[in-house]
XYZ file of C-alpha atoms in Angstrom:
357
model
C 65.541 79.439 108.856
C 68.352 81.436 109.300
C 66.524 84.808 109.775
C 66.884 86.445 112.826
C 65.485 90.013 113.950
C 68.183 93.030 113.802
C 68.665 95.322 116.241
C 69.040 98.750 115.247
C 70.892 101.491 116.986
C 70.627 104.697 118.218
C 74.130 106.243 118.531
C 74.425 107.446 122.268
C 71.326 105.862 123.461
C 73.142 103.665 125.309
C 76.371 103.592 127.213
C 77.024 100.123 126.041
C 78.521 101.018 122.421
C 80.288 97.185 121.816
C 77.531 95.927 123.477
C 74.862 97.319 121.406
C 76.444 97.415 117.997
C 77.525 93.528 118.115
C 74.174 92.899 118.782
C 73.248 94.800 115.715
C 75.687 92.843 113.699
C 76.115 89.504 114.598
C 72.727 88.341 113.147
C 74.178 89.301 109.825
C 78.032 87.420 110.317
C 78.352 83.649 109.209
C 80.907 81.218 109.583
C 82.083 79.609 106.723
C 84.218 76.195 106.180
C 86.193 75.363 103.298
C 87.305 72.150 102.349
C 88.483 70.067 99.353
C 90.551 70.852 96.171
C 92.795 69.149 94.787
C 95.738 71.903 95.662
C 94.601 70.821 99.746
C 94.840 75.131 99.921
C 91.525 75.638 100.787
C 91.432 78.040 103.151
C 94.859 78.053 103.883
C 96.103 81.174 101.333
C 98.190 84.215 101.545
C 100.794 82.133 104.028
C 103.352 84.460 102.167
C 106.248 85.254 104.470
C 105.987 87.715 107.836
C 103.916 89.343 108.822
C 101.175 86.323 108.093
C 97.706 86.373 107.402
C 94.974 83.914 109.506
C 95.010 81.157 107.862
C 92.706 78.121 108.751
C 89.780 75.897 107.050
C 87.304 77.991 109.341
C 86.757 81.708 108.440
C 84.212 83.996 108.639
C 81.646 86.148 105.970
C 79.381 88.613 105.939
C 75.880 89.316 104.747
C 76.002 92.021 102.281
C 73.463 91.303 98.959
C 70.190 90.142 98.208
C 70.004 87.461 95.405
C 67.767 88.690 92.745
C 64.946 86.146 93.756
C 64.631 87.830 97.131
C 65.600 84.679 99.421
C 69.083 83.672 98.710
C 71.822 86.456 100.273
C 75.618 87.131 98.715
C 78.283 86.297 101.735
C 81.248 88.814 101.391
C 84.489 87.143 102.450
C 88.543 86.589 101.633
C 89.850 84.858 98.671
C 92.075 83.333 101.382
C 89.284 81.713 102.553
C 87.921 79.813 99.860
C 91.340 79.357 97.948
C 91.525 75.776 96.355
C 88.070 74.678 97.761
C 85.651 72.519 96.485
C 83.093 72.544 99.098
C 81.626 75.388 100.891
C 79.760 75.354 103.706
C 77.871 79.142 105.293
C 76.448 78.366 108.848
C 74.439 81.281 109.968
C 74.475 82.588 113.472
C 71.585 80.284 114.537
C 73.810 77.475 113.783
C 72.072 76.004 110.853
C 74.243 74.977 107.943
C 74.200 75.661 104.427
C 76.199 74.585 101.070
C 77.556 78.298 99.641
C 77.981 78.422 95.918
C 81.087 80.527 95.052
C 80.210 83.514 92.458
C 83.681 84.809 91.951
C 87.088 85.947 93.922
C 89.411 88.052 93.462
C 93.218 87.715 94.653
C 94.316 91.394 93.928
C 92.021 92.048 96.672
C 91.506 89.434 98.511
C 87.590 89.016 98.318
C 85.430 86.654 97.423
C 81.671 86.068 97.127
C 79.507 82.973 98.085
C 75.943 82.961 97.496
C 73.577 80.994 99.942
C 69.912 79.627 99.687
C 68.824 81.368 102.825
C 67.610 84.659 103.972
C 70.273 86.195 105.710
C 70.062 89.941 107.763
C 72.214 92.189 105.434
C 74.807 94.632 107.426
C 74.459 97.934 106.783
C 77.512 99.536 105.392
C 79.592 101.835 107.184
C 82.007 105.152 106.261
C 85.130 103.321 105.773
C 86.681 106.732 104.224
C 85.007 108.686 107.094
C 86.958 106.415 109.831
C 89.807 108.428 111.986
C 92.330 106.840 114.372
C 91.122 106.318 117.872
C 87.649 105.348 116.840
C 85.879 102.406 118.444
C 85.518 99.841 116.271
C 84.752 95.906 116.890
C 85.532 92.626 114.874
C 83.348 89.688 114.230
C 83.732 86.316 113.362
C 84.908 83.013 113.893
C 88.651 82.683 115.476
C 90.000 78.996 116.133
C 86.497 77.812 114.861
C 84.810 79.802 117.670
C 81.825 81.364 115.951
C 80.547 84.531 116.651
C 83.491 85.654 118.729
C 83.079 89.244 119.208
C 86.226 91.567 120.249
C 86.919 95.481 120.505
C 89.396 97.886 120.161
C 90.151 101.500 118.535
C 91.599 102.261 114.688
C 94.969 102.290 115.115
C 95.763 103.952 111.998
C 94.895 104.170 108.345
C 96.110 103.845 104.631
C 98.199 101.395 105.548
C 100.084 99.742 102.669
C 101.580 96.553 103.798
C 103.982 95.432 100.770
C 105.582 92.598 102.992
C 102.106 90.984 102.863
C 101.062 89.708 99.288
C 98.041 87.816 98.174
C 98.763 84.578 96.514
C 99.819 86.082 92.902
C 101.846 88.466 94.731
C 99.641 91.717 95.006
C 100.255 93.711 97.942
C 98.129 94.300 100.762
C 97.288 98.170 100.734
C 95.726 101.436 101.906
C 93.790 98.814 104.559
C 92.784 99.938 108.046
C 94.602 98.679 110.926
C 93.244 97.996 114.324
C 94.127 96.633 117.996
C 90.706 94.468 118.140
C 92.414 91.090 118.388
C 92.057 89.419 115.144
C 93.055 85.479 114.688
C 92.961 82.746 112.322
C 89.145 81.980 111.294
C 88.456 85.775 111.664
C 88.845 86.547 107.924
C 86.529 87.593 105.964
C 84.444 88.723 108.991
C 83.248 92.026 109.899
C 84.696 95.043 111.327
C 82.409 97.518 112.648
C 81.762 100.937 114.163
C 80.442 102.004 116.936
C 76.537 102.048 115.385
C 77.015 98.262 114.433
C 77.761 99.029 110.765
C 80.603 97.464 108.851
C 83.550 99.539 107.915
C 85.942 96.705 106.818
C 86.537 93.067 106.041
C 88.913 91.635 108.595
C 91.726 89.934 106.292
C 95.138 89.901 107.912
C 97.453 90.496 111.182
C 101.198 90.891 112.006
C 102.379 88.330 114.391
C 105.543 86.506 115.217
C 103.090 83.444 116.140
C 100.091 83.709 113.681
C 98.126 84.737 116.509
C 97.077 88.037 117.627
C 99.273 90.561 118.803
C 97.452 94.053 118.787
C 97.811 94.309 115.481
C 95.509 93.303 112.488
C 93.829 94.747 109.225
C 90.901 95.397 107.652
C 90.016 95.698 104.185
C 87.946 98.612 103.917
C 84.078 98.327 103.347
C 83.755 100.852 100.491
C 86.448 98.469 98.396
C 84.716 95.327 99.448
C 82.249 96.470 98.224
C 83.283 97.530 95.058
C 85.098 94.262 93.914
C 82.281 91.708 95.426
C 79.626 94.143 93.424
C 81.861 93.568 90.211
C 81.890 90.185 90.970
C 78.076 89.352 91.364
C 77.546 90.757 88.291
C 80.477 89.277 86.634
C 82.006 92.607 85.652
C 85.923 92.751 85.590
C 87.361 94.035 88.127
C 89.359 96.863 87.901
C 93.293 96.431 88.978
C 95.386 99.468 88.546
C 98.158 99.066 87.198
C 101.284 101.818 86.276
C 103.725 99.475 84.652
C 107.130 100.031 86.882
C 109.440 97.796 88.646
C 111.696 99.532 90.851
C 112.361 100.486 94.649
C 112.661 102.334 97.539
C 115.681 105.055 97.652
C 117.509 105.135 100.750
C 121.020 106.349 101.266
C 122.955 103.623 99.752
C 121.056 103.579 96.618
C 120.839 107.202 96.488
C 124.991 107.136 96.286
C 125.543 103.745 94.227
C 123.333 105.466 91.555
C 124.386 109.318 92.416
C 121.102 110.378 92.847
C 119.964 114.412 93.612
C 117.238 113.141 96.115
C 117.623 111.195 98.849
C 113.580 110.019 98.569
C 111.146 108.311 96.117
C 110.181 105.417 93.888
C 113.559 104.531 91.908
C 112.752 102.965 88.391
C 114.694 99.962 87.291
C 112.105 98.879 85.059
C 109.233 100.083 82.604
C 107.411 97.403 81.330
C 106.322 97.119 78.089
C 102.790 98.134 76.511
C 101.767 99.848 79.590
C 100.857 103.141 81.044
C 104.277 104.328 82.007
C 105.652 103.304 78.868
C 103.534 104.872 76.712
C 103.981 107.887 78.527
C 107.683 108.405 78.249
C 109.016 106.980 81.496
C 112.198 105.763 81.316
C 114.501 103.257 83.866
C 116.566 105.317 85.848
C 113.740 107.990 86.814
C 113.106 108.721 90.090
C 109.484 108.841 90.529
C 108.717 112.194 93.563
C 104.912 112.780 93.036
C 101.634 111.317 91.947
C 98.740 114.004 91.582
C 100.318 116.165 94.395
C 100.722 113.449 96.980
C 104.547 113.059 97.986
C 106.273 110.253 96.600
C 109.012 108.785 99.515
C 109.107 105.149 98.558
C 107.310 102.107 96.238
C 105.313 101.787 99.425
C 103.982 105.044 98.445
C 103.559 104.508 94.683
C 101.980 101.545 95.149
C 99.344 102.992 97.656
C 98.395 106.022 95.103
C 98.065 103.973 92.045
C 96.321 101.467 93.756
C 93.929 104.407 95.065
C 92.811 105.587 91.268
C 90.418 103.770 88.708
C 91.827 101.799 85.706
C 91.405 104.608 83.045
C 92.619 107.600 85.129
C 95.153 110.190 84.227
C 97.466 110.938 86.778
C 100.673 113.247 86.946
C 103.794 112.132 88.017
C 106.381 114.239 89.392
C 109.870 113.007 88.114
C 113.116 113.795 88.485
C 115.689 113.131 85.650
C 118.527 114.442 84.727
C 118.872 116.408 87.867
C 115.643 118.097 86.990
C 112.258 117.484 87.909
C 109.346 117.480 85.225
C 105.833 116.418 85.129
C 104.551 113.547 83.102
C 100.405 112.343 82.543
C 100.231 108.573 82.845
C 97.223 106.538 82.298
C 96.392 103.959 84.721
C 96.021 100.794 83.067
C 94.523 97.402 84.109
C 97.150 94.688 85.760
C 97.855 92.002 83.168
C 97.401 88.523 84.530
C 101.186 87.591 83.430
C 103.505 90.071 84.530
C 106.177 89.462 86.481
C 105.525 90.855 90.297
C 109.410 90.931 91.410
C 112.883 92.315 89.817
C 115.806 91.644 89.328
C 118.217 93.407 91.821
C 119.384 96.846 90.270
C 120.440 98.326 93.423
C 123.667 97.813 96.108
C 122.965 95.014 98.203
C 120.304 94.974 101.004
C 118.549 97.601 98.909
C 114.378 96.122 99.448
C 112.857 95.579 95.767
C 109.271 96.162 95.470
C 107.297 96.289 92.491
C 104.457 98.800 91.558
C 100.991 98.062 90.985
């Protein structure tokens, strides 16, 4: 049937940790195949450039929801995953399969939600934002097509804003946890979980020279997962924050070709109309320093604090123009669907353009 008894732990009640929180989870992690589409991308998105994200017809989901009518459960997984497909297929952890109806995805994010006609164990979620580097934390899912592979390591670090990997419509991958558990292809969209067997993130990318693992992979955390797949099940939009700048990362060169005061920050080449920044007075050649008190070094950096506000927020930005640095309110606005995610070069050669959420 597809329901299986969970185990519940005791934290320190056993000196088994992996042992005892996979068996906690892996009732509630599913493998899922995509196939179909007339694009032939089903599961085989984000292959955008290096670093690379697993990318195979066999990935993995987890058991999050309850359908309304109490029997059918919402599977939490990547957009990767799914991309392009016209056939889903959820096999639960007792090996039965099942035909997965897809509710909604979202690229900006990278998750996606299939519903299922079977009573699945939900995973209890985690503290994604209470997570600090060195903890113990342990990935499941289905690598190579080798379901219910379970594997351990520590948080290697966190808030990590990956700009050289981008979702299909060019969003980039950040403020994600990364982690030494060995993630491969077929592990997205399973779970990554602490030490009590509760998920913290959504396993969703790694950083190999061969597309395999090598120490180094990311998770989506839980607490966003959630979020978007939540917005998506009830067919809410969901929310993409969005400042309205196109620019880059200062560094030495750029800072002379343009004869910049600061040797640091977001440089704008770009204000796009109708949005927040525009609206708020920001002009191209401002050099954005700041963002509600958090340091601005690089885009890297803008893009991780916009993306970590609400569409609708006010935020401060600390510019410097002129020589002289003043404060500015922006609204956070939603992403349009057609705006352009790369620039024209503005700056000397080899200067790295990235744009802003």
């Amino acid at each position: 049937s597809g329901a299986t008894q969970q185990v519940k732990v005791l934290p320190s009640s056993t000196e088994e940790a992996v042992t005892a929180a996979a068996a906690a989870a892996l009732p509630s992690v599913v493998s899922i195949t995509a196939s179909g589409g007339t694009s032939q991308t089903a599961g085989h998105g984000m292959p955008k450039g290096h670093p690379d994200v697993p990318v195979a017809a066999d990935g993995s989901g987890v058991a999050m929801r309850r359908a309304k009518d109490g029997k059918g459960t919402y599977v939490i997984t990547n957009q990767h995953v799914v991309e392009g497909a016209d056939k889903i297929t959820v096999t639960t952890p007792d090996g039965e399969p099942y035909p997965a109806e897809l509710i909604g995805a979202d690229t900006a994010n990278d998750i996606a939600v299939v519903l299922v006609d079977v009573e699945i164990p939900l995973l209890a979620e985690g503290d994604s934002a209470g997570l600090r580097v060195g903890d113990l934390v342990v990935a499941i899912g289905s690598p190579f097509g080798l379901s219910h592979t379970v594997t351990a390591g520590v948080v290697s670090a966190l808030g990590r804003s990956m700009t050289e990997i981008e979702t299909p419509e060019g969003y980039p991958l950040v403020d994600v946890i990364q982690t030494d558990a060995a993630i491969n292809p077929g592990n997205s969209g399973g779970a990554l979980i602490d030490r009590s067997g509760k998920v913290v993130g959504i396993n969703s990318a790694l950083v190999s020279d061969t597309g395999k693992d090598a120490g180094i992979g990311f998770a989506i955390p839980i607490k966003r997962a959630l979020e978007v797949a939540d917005q998506l099940i009830t067919g809410g939009v969901v929310g993409h924050p969005f400042l309205g700048i196109n620019g880059q990362t200062i560094d030495e060169r750029l800072a002379a070709d343009k004869k910049l005061p600061v040797r640091s920050g977001a440089y704008v080449a770009e204000v796009i109309k109708g949005t927040g920044a525009q609206k708020a007075g920001i002009k191209a050649g401002d050099v954005v320093v700041s963002l509600g008190g958090a340091k601005i070094r690089s885009m890297e950096d803008l893009i991780y604090e916009v993306r970590r506000h609400n569409v609708g927020d006010t935020v401060t930005l600390g510019i410097v123009r002129a020589g002289k640095e003043i404060e500015i309110a922006v609204v956070i606005g939603q992403r349009p669907k057609d705006v352009s995610t790369s620039t024209p070069a503005t700056g000397t050669p080899g200067s790295r353009e990235e744009t802003a959420p």
